[in-house]
Amino acid sequence: MQVRHVSIFTGDAALPAIVRLPSSAAPAPAVVFHNGYAAYKEMYDGMAAELCRSGYLTLQFDPRGTDGEGRGRFLCGTQWMEDACAAVSYVCGLPQTDASRVAFSGVSMGGGMTILQGAADPRLKCLFAMAPPENFAEQMHEAWVKNQGEAAWQAHLEHLFRDAARCAHGYPSERMDGSYACWGLQLSEEEKAANRRAQPHVAHELTLSSVLNSYLYYDVRAAAARLRVPLCLVHGTADTTIAYHCSEELYAATSAPVRELHLIPGKGHVLPEEACEEVTRLALDWFGKYL
């Protein structure tokens, strides 16, 4: 296995990435891993290494706003779609890649991006989505109402749209504390500091414009209904960030020609790290059949 640290250029950004090349001299099938919200490319190290040892070329990259580039901006939605497209183009352009056999994978909002990209990119042959959201706007609304009530949600939306108007006139977006504030949770300063110590690679500051962008462009359910490639959904039954029923509903809604749903008992949200062995085994089986 050969490991390369490279940059993927999109717009005016250089996205840090890790490429793992298998030892075989023949062009290899490839798997692109996309980050989750506030995440980092290294979360896929275990899965990517095992896939590479099994003959797959892998790419892990930090899209704009995640740990490796522009920490704290979190430009999701359309910007992350651009970055995902650039990552697929980079992989397809490598001489070591069999460009007719490229898959996409991710966890959390990266799982959502997997389905969004799969519905838009004809170069992808199959998808492996872990703990994806179903409709981010609906889930955020539900979380805010649960934690602070409907009036607080409406006030939050008004704040977001006021900020969007500021941005449209050339002013910078306001910043918000990202330590679960986007879920309508209020944490103490001690809790916020503990989060930063426990997750040093995760950015804990968001801009309001990026949060709004995520609300508007993360309708994963609609994208699932447009899929024309095989989709595998994997979710932990103990996930408290995105409930596993989201994957059940995506499974029911998708138009994918082949679909599978695997629920991992007792596992939480960040599956590539806390259930690496299980999800890697499922991924190898899936890619072995459809990539």
mmCIF file of C-alpha atoms in Angstrom:
data_model
loop_
_atom_site.group_PDB
_atom_site.id
_atom_site.type_symbol
_atom_site.label_atom_id
_atom_site.label_comp_id
_atom_site.label_asym_id
_atom_site.label_seq_id
_atom_site.Cartn_x
_atom_site.Cartn_y
_atom_site.Cartn_z
ATOM 1 C CA MET A 1 0.000 0.000 0.000
ATOM 2 C CA GLN A 2 1.199 3.499 -0.866
ATOM 3 C CA VAL A 3 -0.192 6.525 1.023
ATOM 4 C CA ARG A 4 -0.089 9.992 -0.545
ATOM 5 C CA HIS A 5 -1.091 13.342 0.956
ATOM 6 C CA VAL A 6 -2.400 15.527 -1.864
ATOM 7 C CA SER A 7 -4.504 18.631 -2.545
ATOM 8 C CA ILE A 8 -7.686 18.792 -4.597
ATOM 9 C CA PHE A 9 -8.317 22.210 -6.128
ATOM 10 C CA THR A 10 -11.857 23.543 -6.413
ATOM 11 C CA GLY A 11 -12.585 27.222 -6.941
ATOM 12 C CA ASP A 12 -10.082 29.148 -4.844
ATOM 13 C CA ALA A 13 -9.712 26.331 -2.284
ATOM 14 C CA ALA A 14 -7.174 23.534 -1.925
ATOM 15 C CA LEU A 15 -8.767 20.556 -0.182
ATOM 16 C CA PRO A 16 -6.360 18.321 1.781
ATOM 17 C CA ALA A 17 -6.757 14.662 0.899
ATOM 18 C CA ILE A 18 -5.284 11.227 1.539
ATOM 19 C CA VAL A 19 -4.950 8.738 -1.321
ATOM 20 C CA ARG A 20 -4.219 5.081 -0.641
ATOM 21 C CA LEU A 21 -2.969 3.075 -3.612
ATOM 22 C CA PRO A 22 -3.120 -0.740 -3.585
ATOM 23 C CA SER A 23 -0.034 -2.737 -4.504
ATOM 24 C CA SER A 24 -1.515 -4.140 -7.717
ATOM 25 C CA ALA A 25 -0.205 -2.609 -10.945
ATOM 26 C CA ALA A 26 -3.599 -2.892 -12.683
ATOM 27 C CA PRO A 27 -6.087 0.011 -12.486
ATOM 28 C CA ALA A 28 -8.145 -0.439 -9.316
ATOM 29 C CA PRO A 29 -11.756 0.296 -8.350
ATOM 30 C CA ALA A 30 -11.970 3.405 -6.153
ATOM 31 C CA VAL A 31 -13.935 4.532 -3.113
ATOM 32 C CA VAL A 32 -14.274 8.235 -2.218
ATOM 33 C CA PHE A 33 -15.001 9.052 1.449
ATOM 34 C CA HIS A 34 -16.806 12.311 2.330
ATOM 35 C CA ASN A 35 -16.695 13.954 5.770
ATOM 36 C CA GLY A 36 -19.621 14.491 8.065
ATOM 37 C CA TYR A 37 -20.574 17.856 9.519
ATOM 38 C CA ALA A 38 -17.764 19.248 11.692
ATOM 39 C CA ALA A 39 -15.689 16.140 10.960
ATOM 40 C CA TYR A 40 -12.285 15.255 9.490
ATOM 41 C CA LYS A 41 -10.937 12.938 6.819
ATOM 42 C CA GLU A 42 -8.894 10.818 9.243
ATOM 43 C CA MET A 43 -12.081 9.340 10.700
ATOM 44 C CA TYR A 44 -12.030 6.910 7.743
ATOM 45 C CA ASP A 45 -8.413 5.765 8.208
ATOM 46 C CA GLY A 46 -9.317 2.276 9.454
ATOM 47 C CA MET A 47 -11.878 1.572 6.751
ATOM 48 C CA ALA A 48 -9.735 3.034 3.972
ATOM 49 C CA ALA A 49 -6.647 1.055 4.957
ATOM 50 C CA GLU A 50 -8.554 -2.232 5.043
ATOM 51 C CA LEU A 51 -10.246 -1.517 1.703
ATOM 52 C CA CYS A 52 -6.866 -0.666 0.171
ATOM 53 C CA ARG A 53 -5.368 -3.919 1.444
ATOM 54 C CA SER A 54 -8.263 -5.637 -0.345
ATOM 55 C CA GLY A 55 -7.410 -3.991 -3.666
ATOM 56 C CA TYR A 56 -9.362 -0.717 -3.639
ATOM 57 C CA LEU A 57 -7.918 2.740 -4.244
ATOM 58 C CA THR A 58 -9.334 5.100 -1.614
ATOM 59 C CA LEU A 59 -9.616 8.866 -1.245
ATOM 60 C CA GLN A 60 -10.429 10.732 1.972
ATOM 61 C CA PHE A 61 -10.729 14.515 1.744
ATOM 62 C CA ASP A 62 -11.678 17.564 3.801
ATOM 63 C CA PRO A 63 -14.354 19.586 1.989
ATOM 64 C CA ARG A 64 -14.459 23.312 2.538
ATOM 65 C CA GLY A 65 -15.093 24.314 6.131
ATOM 66 C CA THR A 66 -13.955 21.108 7.795
ATOM 67 C CA ASP A 67 -10.845 20.438 9.851
ATOM 68 C CA GLY A 68 -8.247 20.611 7.127
ATOM 69 C CA GLU A 69 -9.373 23.777 5.354
ATOM 70 C CA GLY A 70 -11.084 26.940 6.603
ATOM 71 C CA ARG A 71 -12.058 25.641 10.041
ATOM 72 C CA GLY A 72 -15.294 27.235 11.195
ATOM 73 C CA ARG A 73 -16.805 28.278 7.852
ATOM 74 C CA PHE A 74 -18.713 25.075 7.095
ATOM 75 C CA LEU A 75 -19.957 25.859 3.622
ATOM 76 C CA CYS A 76 -22.261 22.903 3.095
ATOM 77 C CA GLY A 77 -25.028 22.332 0.599
ATOM 78 C CA THR A 78 -24.052 23.487 -2.880
ATOM 79 C CA GLN A 79 -20.398 24.088 -1.938
ATOM 80 C CA TRP A 80 -19.980 20.555 -0.630
ATOM 81 C CA MET A 81 -21.559 19.240 -3.834
ATOM 82 C CA GLU A 82 -18.892 21.117 -5.809
ATOM 83 C CA ASP A 83 -16.155 19.657 -3.594
ATOM 84 C CA ALA A 84 -17.555 16.129 -3.915
ATOM 85 C CA CYS A 85 -17.625 16.478 -7.697
ATOM 86 C CA ALA A 86 -14.013 17.694 -7.655
ATOM 87 C CA ALA A 87 -12.986 14.728 -5.498
ATOM 88 C CA VAL A 88 -14.604 12.248 -7.898
ATOM 89 C CA SER A 89 -12.934 14.009 -10.842
ATOM 90 C CA TYR A 90 -9.566 13.779 -9.089
ATOM 91 C CA VAL A 91 -9.950 10.043 -8.496
ATOM 92 C CA CYS A 92 -11.172 9.371 -12.023
ATOM 93 C CA GLY A 93 -8.129 11.215 -13.375
ATOM 94 C CA LEU A 94 -5.588 9.061 -11.561
ATOM 95 C CA PRO A 95 -3.871 6.515 -13.839
ATOM 96 C CA GLN A 96 -4.157 3.942 -11.027
ATOM 97 C CA THR A 97 -7.997 4.182 -11.063
ATOM 98 C CA ASP A 98 -10.424 2.107 -13.056
ATOM 99 C CA ALA A 99 -12.711 5.073 -13.757
ATOM 100 C CA SER A 100 -15.607 2.793 -14.661
ATOM 101 C CA ARG A 101 -15.656 1.478 -11.056
ATOM 102 C CA VAL A 102 -15.939 4.393 -8.620
ATOM 103 C CA ALA A 103 -18.045 4.384 -5.435
ATOM 104 C CA PHE A 104 -18.920 7.059 -2.890
ATOM 105 C CA SER A 105 -19.272 6.729 0.878
ATOM 106 C CA GLY A 106 -19.663 8.844 4.024
ATOM 107 C CA VAL A 107 -21.128 9.046 7.498
ATOM 108 C CA SER A 108 -23.700 11.457 8.960
ATOM 109 C CA MET A 109 -23.978 14.460 6.641
ATOM 110 C CA GLY A 110 -21.292 12.678 4.616
ATOM 111 C CA GLY A 111 -23.836 9.869 4.306
ATOM 112 C CA GLY A 112 -26.322 12.440 3.097
ATOM 113 C CA MET A 113 -23.744 13.762 0.632
ATOM 114 C CA THR A 114 -23.251 10.189 -0.593
ATOM 115 C CA ILE A 115 -26.898 10.019 -1.631
ATOM 116 C CA LEU A 116 -26.982 13.580 -3.000
ATOM 117 C CA GLN A 117 -23.864 12.976 -5.087
ATOM 118 C CA GLY A 118 -25.106 9.589 -6.207
ATOM 119 C CA ALA A 119 -28.284 11.180 -7.568
ATOM 120 C CA ALA A 120 -26.314 13.794 -9.511
ATOM 121 C CA ASP A 121 -23.089 12.111 -10.688
ATOM 122 C CA PRO A 122 -23.336 9.452 -13.433
ATOM 123 C CA ARG A 123 -19.706 8.418 -12.834
ATOM 124 C CA LEU A 124 -20.597 6.668 -9.566
ATOM 125 C CA LYS A 125 -21.387 2.974 -9.757
ATOM 126 C CA CYS A 126 -22.649 2.351 -6.208
ATOM 127 C CA LEU A 127 -23.084 4.068 -2.811
ATOM 128 C CA PHE A 128 -22.376 3.153 0.824
ATOM 129 C CA ALA A 129 -24.125 5.611 3.175
ATOM 130 C CA MET A 130 -23.625 5.458 6.958
ATOM 131 C CA ALA A 131 -26.047 7.131 9.389
ATOM 132 C CA PRO A 132 -27.376 9.654 6.856
ATOM 133 C CA PRO A 133 -29.937 12.341 7.692
ATOM 134 C CA GLU A 134 -33.235 12.125 5.841
ATOM 135 C CA ASN A 135 -34.182 15.787 5.572
ATOM 136 C CA PHE A 136 -31.931 18.153 7.492
ATOM 137 C CA ALA A 137 -34.414 21.015 7.751
ATOM 138 C CA GLU A 138 -37.075 18.733 9.227
ATOM 139 C CA GLN A 139 -34.625 17.154 11.661
ATOM 140 C CA MET A 140 -33.260 20.504 12.821
ATOM 141 C CA HIS A 141 -36.793 21.793 13.310
ATOM 142 C CA GLU A 142 -37.662 18.720 15.362
ATOM 143 C CA ALA A 143 -34.533 19.118 17.510
ATOM 144 C CA TRP A 144 -35.128 22.825 18.160
ATOM 145 C CA VAL A 145 -38.761 22.296 19.103
ATOM 146 C CA LYS A 146 -37.769 19.482 21.436
ATOM 147 C CA ASN A 147 -35.018 21.511 23.130
ATOM 148 C CA GLN A 148 -36.368 25.080 23.093
ATOM 149 C CA GLY A 149 -39.844 25.167 21.577
ATOM 150 C CA GLU A 150 -41.469 26.392 18.369
ATOM 151 C CA ALA A 151 -41.102 30.106 19.197
ATOM 152 C CA ALA A 152 -37.343 29.694 19.605
ATOM 153 C CA TRP A 153 -37.166 27.879 16.262
ATOM 154 C CA GLN A 154 -38.978 30.694 14.484
ATOM 155 C CA ALA A 155 -36.658 33.244 16.102
ATOM 156 C CA HIS A 156 -33.675 31.177 14.974
ATOM 157 C CA LEU A 157 -34.937 31.122 11.366
ATOM 158 C CA GLU A 158 -35.472 34.899 11.412
ATOM 159 C CA HIS A 159 -31.908 35.328 12.642
ATOM 160 C CA LEU A 160 -30.607 33.107 9.830
ATOM 161 C CA PHE A 161 -32.470 34.990 7.109
ATOM 162 C CA ARG A 162 -31.395 38.389 8.479
ATOM 163 C CA ASP A 163 -27.820 37.150 8.299
ATOM 164 C CA ALA A 164 -28.376 35.926 4.731
ATOM 165 C CA ALA A 165 -29.540 39.426 3.749
ATOM 166 C CA ARG A 166 -26.369 40.870 5.310
ATOM 167 C CA CYS A 167 -24.232 38.444 3.326
ATOM 168 C CA ALA A 168 -26.069 39.343 0.099
ATOM 169 C CA HIS A 169 -24.960 42.954 0.647
ATOM 170 C CA GLY A 170 -21.329 41.958 1.085
ATOM 171 C CA TYR A 171 -21.065 41.759 4.874
ATOM 172 C CA PRO A 172 -19.490 38.724 6.561
ATOM 173 C CA SER A 173 -21.760 36.118 8.087
ATOM 174 C CA GLU A 174 -22.242 36.174 11.821
ATOM 175 C CA ARG A 175 -20.643 33.375 13.799
ATOM 176 C CA MET A 176 -22.372 31.082 16.209
ATOM 177 C CA ASP A 177 -21.082 28.604 18.738
ATOM 178 C CA GLY A 178 -21.187 25.217 17.067
ATOM 179 C CA SER A 179 -21.146 23.121 20.231
ATOM 180 C CA TYR A 180 -24.593 21.728 19.423
ATOM 181 C CA ALA A 181 -26.073 25.224 19.153
ATOM 182 C CA CYS A 182 -27.348 24.367 15.668
ATOM 183 C CA TRP A 183 -29.472 21.653 17.310
ATOM 184 C CA GLY A 184 -31.082 24.142 19.673
ATOM 185 C CA LEU A 185 -29.074 22.977 22.688
ATOM 186 C CA GLN A 186 -27.615 25.377 25.235
ATOM 187 C CA LEU A 187 -24.373 24.164 26.820
ATOM 188 C CA SER A 188 -22.417 25.645 29.702
ATOM 189 C CA GLU A 189 -18.933 27.027 29.109
ATOM 190 C CA GLU A 190 -17.535 23.998 30.946
ATOM 191 C CA GLU A 191 -19.414 21.637 28.612
ATOM 192 C CA LYS A 192 -18.193 23.528 25.548
ATOM 193 C CA ALA A 193 -14.598 23.378 26.765
ATOM 194 C CA ALA A 194 -14.961 19.650 27.431
ATOM 195 C CA ASN A 195 -16.248 19.126 23.876
ATOM 196 C CA ARG A 196 -13.224 20.929 22.444
ATOM 197 C CA ARG A 197 -10.833 18.840 24.516
ATOM 198 C CA ALA A 198 -12.580 15.601 23.585
ATOM 199 C CA GLN A 199 -12.773 16.465 19.861
ATOM 200 C CA PRO A 200 -9.686 18.527 18.989
ATOM 201 C CA HIS A 201 -10.063 17.876 15.241
ATOM 202 C CA VAL A 202 -13.678 19.023 15.139
ATOM 203 C CA ALA A 203 -14.490 22.656 14.531
ATOM 204 C CA HIS A 204 -16.838 24.116 17.131
ATOM 205 C CA GLU A 205 -17.664 27.425 15.505
ATOM 206 C CA LEU A 206 -20.120 27.819 12.629
ATOM 207 C CA THR A 207 -21.333 30.711 10.525
ATOM 208 C CA LEU A 208 -25.045 31.397 10.281
ATOM 209 C CA SER A 209 -24.877 31.361 6.479
ATOM 210 C CA SER A 210 -23.437 27.839 6.478
ATOM 211 C CA VAL A 211 -26.164 26.590 8.813
ATOM 212 C CA LEU A 212 -28.862 28.071 6.574
ATOM 213 C CA ASN A 213 -27.168 26.624 3.499
ATOM 214 C CA SER A 214 -27.264 23.206 5.110
ATOM 215 C CA TYR A 215 -30.976 23.546 5.910
ATOM 216 C CA LEU A 216 -31.848 24.519 2.362
ATOM 217 C CA TYR A 217 -29.817 21.964 0.406
ATOM 218 C CA TYR A 218 -29.955 18.798 2.466
ATOM 219 C CA ASP A 219 -33.118 17.060 1.260
ATOM 220 C CA VAL A 220 -31.635 13.585 1.156
ATOM 221 C CA ARG A 221 -35.033 11.913 0.885
ATOM 222 C CA ALA A 222 -35.715 13.657 -2.437
ATOM 223 C CA ALA A 223 -32.305 12.630 -3.760
ATOM 224 C CA ALA A 224 -32.859 9.022 -2.677
ATOM 225 C CA ALA A 225 -36.032 8.957 -4.764
ATOM 226 C CA ARG A 226 -33.937 9.814 -7.851
ATOM 227 C CA LEU A 227 -31.198 7.207 -7.421
ATOM 228 C CA ARG A 228 -30.359 4.889 -10.310
ATOM 229 C CA VAL A 229 -27.397 3.089 -8.708
ATOM 230 C CA PRO A 230 -27.201 0.501 -5.882
ATOM 231 C CA LEU A 231 -27.441 1.951 -2.361
ATOM 232 C CA CYS A 232 -26.353 0.367 0.932
ATOM 233 C CA LEU A 233 -27.537 2.057 4.151
ATOM 234 C CA VAL A 234 -25.861 1.333 7.497
ATOM 235 C CA HIS A 235 -27.017 2.770 10.831
ATOM 236 C CA GLY A 236 -26.401 2.136 14.526
ATOM 237 C CA THR A 237 -29.470 1.443 16.643
ATOM 238 C CA ALA A 238 -28.034 3.529 19.520
ATOM 239 C CA ASP A 239 -27.478 6.621 17.372
ATOM 240 C CA THR A 240 -28.704 9.686 19.327
ATOM 241 C CA THR A 241 -27.574 12.250 16.727
ATOM 242 C CA ILE A 242 -29.537 10.929 13.731
ATOM 243 C CA ALA A 243 -32.040 8.227 14.650
ATOM 244 C CA TYR A 244 -31.832 4.971 12.721
ATOM 245 C CA HIS A 245 -35.422 5.361 11.541
ATOM 246 C CA CYS A 246 -34.023 7.914 9.034
ATOM 247 C CA SER A 247 -32.223 5.121 7.214
ATOM 248 C CA GLU A 248 -35.348 2.972 7.380
ATOM 249 C CA GLU A 249 -37.353 5.744 5.729
ATOM 250 C CA LEU A 250 -34.659 6.358 3.109
ATOM 251 C CA TYR A 251 -34.657 2.637 2.377
ATOM 252 C CA ALA A 252 -38.408 2.777 1.820
ATOM 253 C CA ALA A 253 -38.213 5.939 -0.306
ATOM 254 C CA THR A 254 -35.275 5.177 -2.594
ATOM 255 C CA SER A 255 -35.608 4.267 -6.236
ATOM 256 C CA ALA A 256 -32.199 2.548 -6.244
ATOM 257 C CA PRO A 257 -32.269 -0.608 -8.418
ATOM 258 C CA VAL A 258 -30.598 -2.536 -5.571
ATOM 259 C CA ARG A 259 -30.851 -1.507 -1.924
ATOM 260 C CA GLU A 260 -29.751 -2.917 1.401
ATOM 261 C CA LEU A 261 -30.274 -1.729 4.972
ATOM 262 C CA HIS A 262 -28.078 -2.895 7.838
ATOM 263 C CA LEU A 263 -28.773 -1.864 11.434
ATOM 264 C CA ILE A 264 -25.857 -2.405 13.827
ATOM 265 C CA PRO A 265 -27.163 -3.144 17.336
ATOM 266 C CA GLY A 266 -25.908 -0.930 20.146
ATOM 267 C CA LYS A 267 -23.689 1.289 17.995
ATOM 268 C CA GLY A 268 -23.884 5.065 17.896
ATOM 269 C CA HIS A 269 -23.344 7.729 15.270
ATOM 270 C CA VAL A 270 -19.685 7.759 14.174
ATOM 271 C CA LEU A 271 -19.651 4.274 12.681
ATOM 272 C CA PRO A 272 -16.250 4.381 10.904
ATOM 273 C CA GLU A 273 -14.606 4.765 14.310
ATOM 274 C CA GLU A 274 -16.812 2.978 16.828
ATOM 275 C CA ALA A 275 -17.947 0.120 14.577
ATOM 276 C CA CYS A 276 -15.058 -0.005 12.106
ATOM 277 C CA GLU A 277 -14.828 -3.778 11.865
ATOM 278 C CA GLU A 278 -18.557 -4.258 11.246
ATOM 279 C CA VAL A 279 -18.971 -1.495 8.664
ATOM 280 C CA THR A 280 -15.744 -2.435 6.867
ATOM 281 C CA ARG A 281 -16.957 -6.015 6.532
ATOM 282 C CA LEU A 282 -20.267 -4.769 5.122
ATOM 283 C CA ALA A 283 -18.464 -2.378 2.761
ATOM 284 C CA LEU A 284 -16.178 -5.101 1.422
ATOM 285 C CA ASP A 285 -19.166 -7.342 0.765
ATOM 286 C CA TRP A 286 -21.115 -4.513 -0.902
ATOM 287 C CA PHE A 287 -18.273 -3.265 -3.114
ATOM 288 C CA GLY A 288 -17.366 -6.832 -3.995
ATOM 289 C CA LYS A 289 -20.840 -7.270 -5.492
ATOM 290 C CA TYR A 290 -21.548 -3.866 -7.055
ATOM 291 C CA LEU A 291 -18.252 -2.079 -7.752
#
